[in-house]
Amino acid sequence: MNELETINLVGYLASFLTTASWWPQFIKTYKTKNVDGLSKGYFGLLSIGLLLWLIYGFLINDWPLIIANIFGGSVCLYVFYQILQQEVKCEKNNQE
Amino acid sequence: MNELETINLVGYLASFLTTASWWPQFIKTYKTKNVDGLSKGYFGLLSIGLLLWLIYGFLINDWPLIIANIFGGSVCLYVFYQILQQEVKCEKNNQE
């Protein structure tokens, strides 16, 4: 394996891991709906950021970037939505 | 602004947001030490992934990539460490 191939392999592995990492968080949030330690700011900013990466992927026509960010962005938005849902519930409980 | 400048702007903005998003999660975890809804798999895989992005940044000599991943990687590792700490605490409590 030459140097360029090694560099590409590290890049692909990095891309694969940061994308795959979303799966266990999705499963955990989907099953438990527990969002206690999750930061609204993190998942909110990250959702917008990943959406921009997706747009960037379309602009430079880079399919690995597009696929990774469709997947990561969807899970991130789902978790963000659950955090907002939880907030609404808490507000309702406080009013009652 | 020509097309290339617009594309670059979207890329830089995406990069800035996905990096900045770590800040609120760091503050929340640092202050509350509450890691209830956080997935160990997500922060574990992401830590390795961001470390690989960092190595990739060094290999292709890309400073924005290096800086973003030193920052994101450190926070991610910190949160992952807190999740592991919490698990150790729970195991100790269960044994008592």
GROMACS .gro file of C-alpha atoms in nm:
model
  192
    1MET     CA    1   0.000   0.000   0.000
    2ASN     CA    2   0.155   0.334  -0.102
    3GLU     CA    3   0.139   0.655   0.101
    4LEU     CA    4  -0.163   0.799  -0.082
    5GLU     CA    5  -0.361   0.479  -0.029
    6THR     CA    6  -0.278   0.484   0.343
    7ILE     CA    7  -0.393   0.847   0.371
    8ASN     CA    8  -0.718   0.766   0.187
    9LEU     CA    9  -0.777   0.464   0.410
   10VAL     CA   10  -0.744   0.679   0.725
   11GLY     CA   11  -0.991   0.929   0.576
   12TYR     CA   12  -1.245   0.662   0.482
   13LEU     CA   13  -1.214   0.494   0.822
   14ALA     CA   14  -1.262   0.829   0.998
   15SER     CA   15  -1.566   0.900   0.781
   16PHE     CA   16  -1.712   0.554   0.845
   17LEU     CA   17  -1.667   0.574   1.225
   18THR     CA   18  -1.811   0.926   1.268
   19THR     CA   19  -2.112   0.818   1.059
   20ALA     CA   20  -2.160   0.477   1.225
   21SER     CA   21  -2.138   0.634   1.572
   22TRP     CA   22  -2.488   0.779   1.522
   23TRP     CA   23  -2.648   0.435   1.524
   24PRO     CA   24  -2.607   0.352   1.901
   25GLN     CA   25  -2.727   0.703   1.997
   26PHE     CA   26  -3.033   0.662   1.774
   27ILE     CA   27  -3.118   0.322   1.926
   28LYS     CA   28  -3.073   0.455   2.282
   29THR     CA   29  -3.285   0.767   2.228
   30TYR     CA   30  -3.550   0.574   2.030
   31LYS     CA   31  -3.585   0.305   2.299
   32THR     CA   32  -3.559   0.511   2.618
   33LYS     CA   33  -3.671   0.860   2.505
   34ASN     CA   34  -3.434   0.969   2.783
   35VAL     CA   35  -3.262   1.294   2.683
   36ASP     CA   36  -3.149   1.405   3.031
   37GLY     CA   37  -2.777   1.455   2.974
   38LEU     CA   38  -2.812   1.569   2.612
   39SER     CA   39  -2.742   1.932   2.532
   40LYS     CA   40  -3.005   2.110   2.321
   41GLY     CA   41  -2.733   2.344   2.192
   42TYR     CA   42  -2.512   2.057   2.079
   43PHE     CA   43  -2.779   1.871   1.883
   44GLY     CA   44  -2.935   2.194   1.753
   45LEU     CA   45  -2.611   2.345   1.619
   46LEU     CA   46  -2.498   2.004   1.496
   47SER     CA   47  -2.824   1.955   1.303
   48ILE     CA   48  -2.772   2.283   1.117
   49GLY     CA   49  -2.402   2.202   1.070
   50LEU     CA   50  -2.469   1.857   0.924
   51LEU     CA   51  -2.740   2.004   0.697
   52LEU     CA   52  -2.479   2.253   0.567
   53TRP     CA   53  -2.230   1.967   0.513
   54LEU     CA   54  -2.504   1.795   0.312
   55ILE     CA   55  -2.558   2.107   0.098
   56TYR     CA   56  -2.180   2.138   0.061
   57GLY     CA   57  -2.170   1.772  -0.050
   58PHE     CA   58  -2.429   1.846  -0.321
   59LEU     CA   59  -2.244   2.164  -0.430
   60ILE     CA   60  -1.912   1.980  -0.479
   61ASN     CA   61  -2.092   1.661  -0.593
   62ASP     CA   62  -1.926   1.440  -0.331
   63TRP     CA   63  -2.136   1.127  -0.269
   64PRO     CA   64  -1.959   0.997   0.045
   65LEU     CA   65  -2.021   1.339   0.204
   66ILE     CA   66  -2.385   1.338   0.089
   67ILE     CA   67  -2.462   0.986   0.215
   68ALA     CA   68  -2.282   1.032   0.549
   69ASN     CA   69  -2.468   1.356   0.621
   70ILE     CA   70  -2.811   1.236   0.513
   71PHE     CA   71  -2.770   0.957   0.771
   72GLY     CA   72  -2.601   1.159   1.050
   73GLY     CA   73  -2.823   1.463   0.991
   74SER     CA   74  -3.144   1.259   1.013
   75VAL     CA   75  -3.046   1.093   1.342
   76CYS     CA   76  -2.923   1.425   1.483
   77LEU     CA   77  -3.251   1.598   1.391
   78TYR     CA   78  -3.447   1.308   1.545
   79VAL     CA   79  -3.255   1.338   1.877
   80PHE     CA   80  -3.297   1.719   1.870
   81TYR     CA   81  -3.673   1.673   1.813
   82GLN     CA   82  -3.692   1.438   2.116
   83ILE     CA   83  -3.513   1.699   2.332
   84LEU     CA   84  -3.766   1.965   2.226
   85GLN     CA   85  -4.058   1.723   2.286
   86GLN     CA   86  -3.928   1.654   2.638
   87GLU     CA   87  -3.910   2.028   2.709
   88VAL     CA   88  -4.273   2.076   2.601
   89LYS     CA   89  -4.377   1.789   2.832
   90CYS     CA   90  -4.188   1.940   3.127
   91GLU     CA   91  -4.345   2.281   3.070
   92LYS     CA   92  -4.692   2.125   3.062
   93ASN     CA   93  -4.623   1.936   3.386
   94ASN     CA   94  -4.502   2.255   3.553
   95GLN     CA   95  -4.818   2.441   3.454
   96GLU     CA   96  -5.049   2.174   3.589
   97MET     CA   97  -1.944   3.658  -0.469
   98ASN     CA   98  -1.872   3.394  -0.735
   99GLU     CA   99  -1.983   3.031  -0.724
  100LEU     CA  100  -1.657   2.896  -0.580
  101GLU     CA  101  -1.662   3.153  -0.298
  102THR     CA  102  -2.022   3.058  -0.214
  103ILE     CA  103  -1.930   2.688  -0.203
  104ASN     CA  104  -1.629   2.759   0.022
  105LEU     CA  105  -1.845   2.973   0.251
  106VAL     CA  106  -2.096   2.690   0.297
  107GLY     CA  107  -1.806   2.452   0.378
  108TYR     CA  108  -1.648   2.686   0.632
  109LEU     CA  109  -1.985   2.757   0.795
  110ALA     CA  110  -2.058   2.383   0.818
  111SER     CA  111  -1.715   2.325   0.969
  112PHE     CA  112  -1.758   2.609   1.218
  113LEU     CA  113  -2.104   2.493   1.334
  114THR     CA  114  -2.014   2.125   1.378
  115THR     CA  115  -1.709   2.233   1.582
  116ALA     CA  116  -1.888   2.501   1.787
  117SER     CA  117  -2.171   2.261   1.869
  118TRP     CA  118  -1.936   2.078   2.111
  119TRP     CA  119  -1.922   2.378   2.345
  120PRO     CA  120  -2.279   2.355   2.492
  121GLN     CA  121  -2.244   1.977   2.538
  122PHE     CA  122  -1.915   2.027   2.720
  123ILE     CA  123  -2.064   2.292   2.951
  124LYS     CA  124  -2.369   2.076   3.025
  125THR     CA  125  -2.169   1.759   3.100
  126TYR     CA  126  -1.906   1.952   3.298
  127LYS     CA  127  -2.166   2.126   3.517
  128THR     CA  128  -2.418   1.847   3.572
  129LYS     CA  129  -2.208   1.529   3.523
  130ASN     CA  130  -2.543   1.389   3.406
  131VAL     CA  131  -2.484   1.139   3.124
  132ASP     CA  132  -2.819   0.957   3.143
  133GLY     CA  133  -2.938   0.989   2.784
  134LEU     CA  134  -2.590   0.975   2.629
  135SER     CA  135  -2.493   0.664   2.435
  136LYS     CA  136  -2.156   0.512   2.523
  137GLY     CA  137  -2.133   0.373   2.170
  138TYR     CA  138  -2.191   0.714   2.011
  139PHE     CA  139  -1.926   0.898   2.211
  140GLY     CA  140  -1.685   0.603   2.201
  141LEU     CA  141  -1.697   0.551   1.824
  142LEU     CA  142  -1.703   0.927   1.768
  143SER     CA  143  -1.389   0.972   1.982
  144ILE     CA  144  -1.198   0.721   1.768
  145GLY     CA  145  -1.346   0.873   1.451
  146LEU     CA  146  -1.246   1.229   1.542
  147LEU     CA  147  -0.897   1.108   1.639
  148LEU     CA  148  -0.867   0.951   1.292
  149TRP     CA  149  -0.987   1.280   1.133
  150LEU     CA  150  -0.711   1.452   1.331
  151ILE     CA  151  -0.448   1.208   1.201
  152TYR     CA  152  -0.593   1.253   0.851
  153GLY     CA  153  -0.563   1.631   0.896
  154PHE     CA  154  -0.193   1.593   0.985
  155LEU     CA  155  -0.135   1.355   0.691
  156ILE     CA  156  -0.282   1.596   0.435
  157ASN     CA  157  -0.152   1.899   0.630
  158ASP     CA  158  -0.495   2.064   0.658
  159TRP     CA  159  -0.502   2.307   0.951
  160PRO     CA  160  -0.879   2.373   0.970
  161LEU     CA  161  -0.928   1.994   0.995
  162ILE     CA  162  -0.655   1.968   1.261
  163ILE     CA  163  -0.787   2.252   1.480
  164ALA     CA  164  -1.153   2.145   1.452
  165ASN     CA  165  -1.070   1.788   1.552
  166ILE     CA  166  -0.836   1.874   1.839
  167PHE     CA  167  -1.124   2.071   1.988
  168GLY     CA  168  -1.412   1.832   1.904
  169GLY     CA  169  -1.204   1.525   1.985
  170SER     CA  170  -1.104   1.655   2.330
  171VAL     CA  171  -1.463   1.737   2.429
  172CYS     CA  172  -1.588   1.405   2.290
  173LEU     CA  173  -1.324   1.213   2.486
  174TYR     CA  174  -1.412   1.411   2.800
  175VAL     CA  175  -1.784   1.321   2.767
  176PHE     CA  176  -1.693   0.956   2.694
  177TYR     CA  177  -1.474   0.953   3.007
  178GLN     CA  178  -1.765   1.086   3.216
  179ILE     CA  179  -1.993   0.810   3.080
  180LEU     CA  180  -1.736   0.547   3.181
  181GLN     CA  181  -1.691   0.709   3.526
  182GLN     CA  182  -2.066   0.698   3.581
  183GLU     CA  183  -2.075   0.329   3.491
  184VAL     CA  184  -1.800   0.251   3.744
  185LYS     CA  185  -1.998   0.440   4.011
  186CYS     CA  186  -2.318   0.246   3.932
  187GLU     CA  187  -2.135  -0.087   3.949
  188LYS     CA  188  -1.987   0.004   4.287
  189ASN     CA  189  -2.332   0.103   4.418
  190ASN     CA  190  -2.479  -0.225   4.295
  191GLN     CA  191  -2.210  -0.426   4.470
  192GLU     CA  192  -2.267  -0.253   4.804
   0.00000   0.00000   0.00000
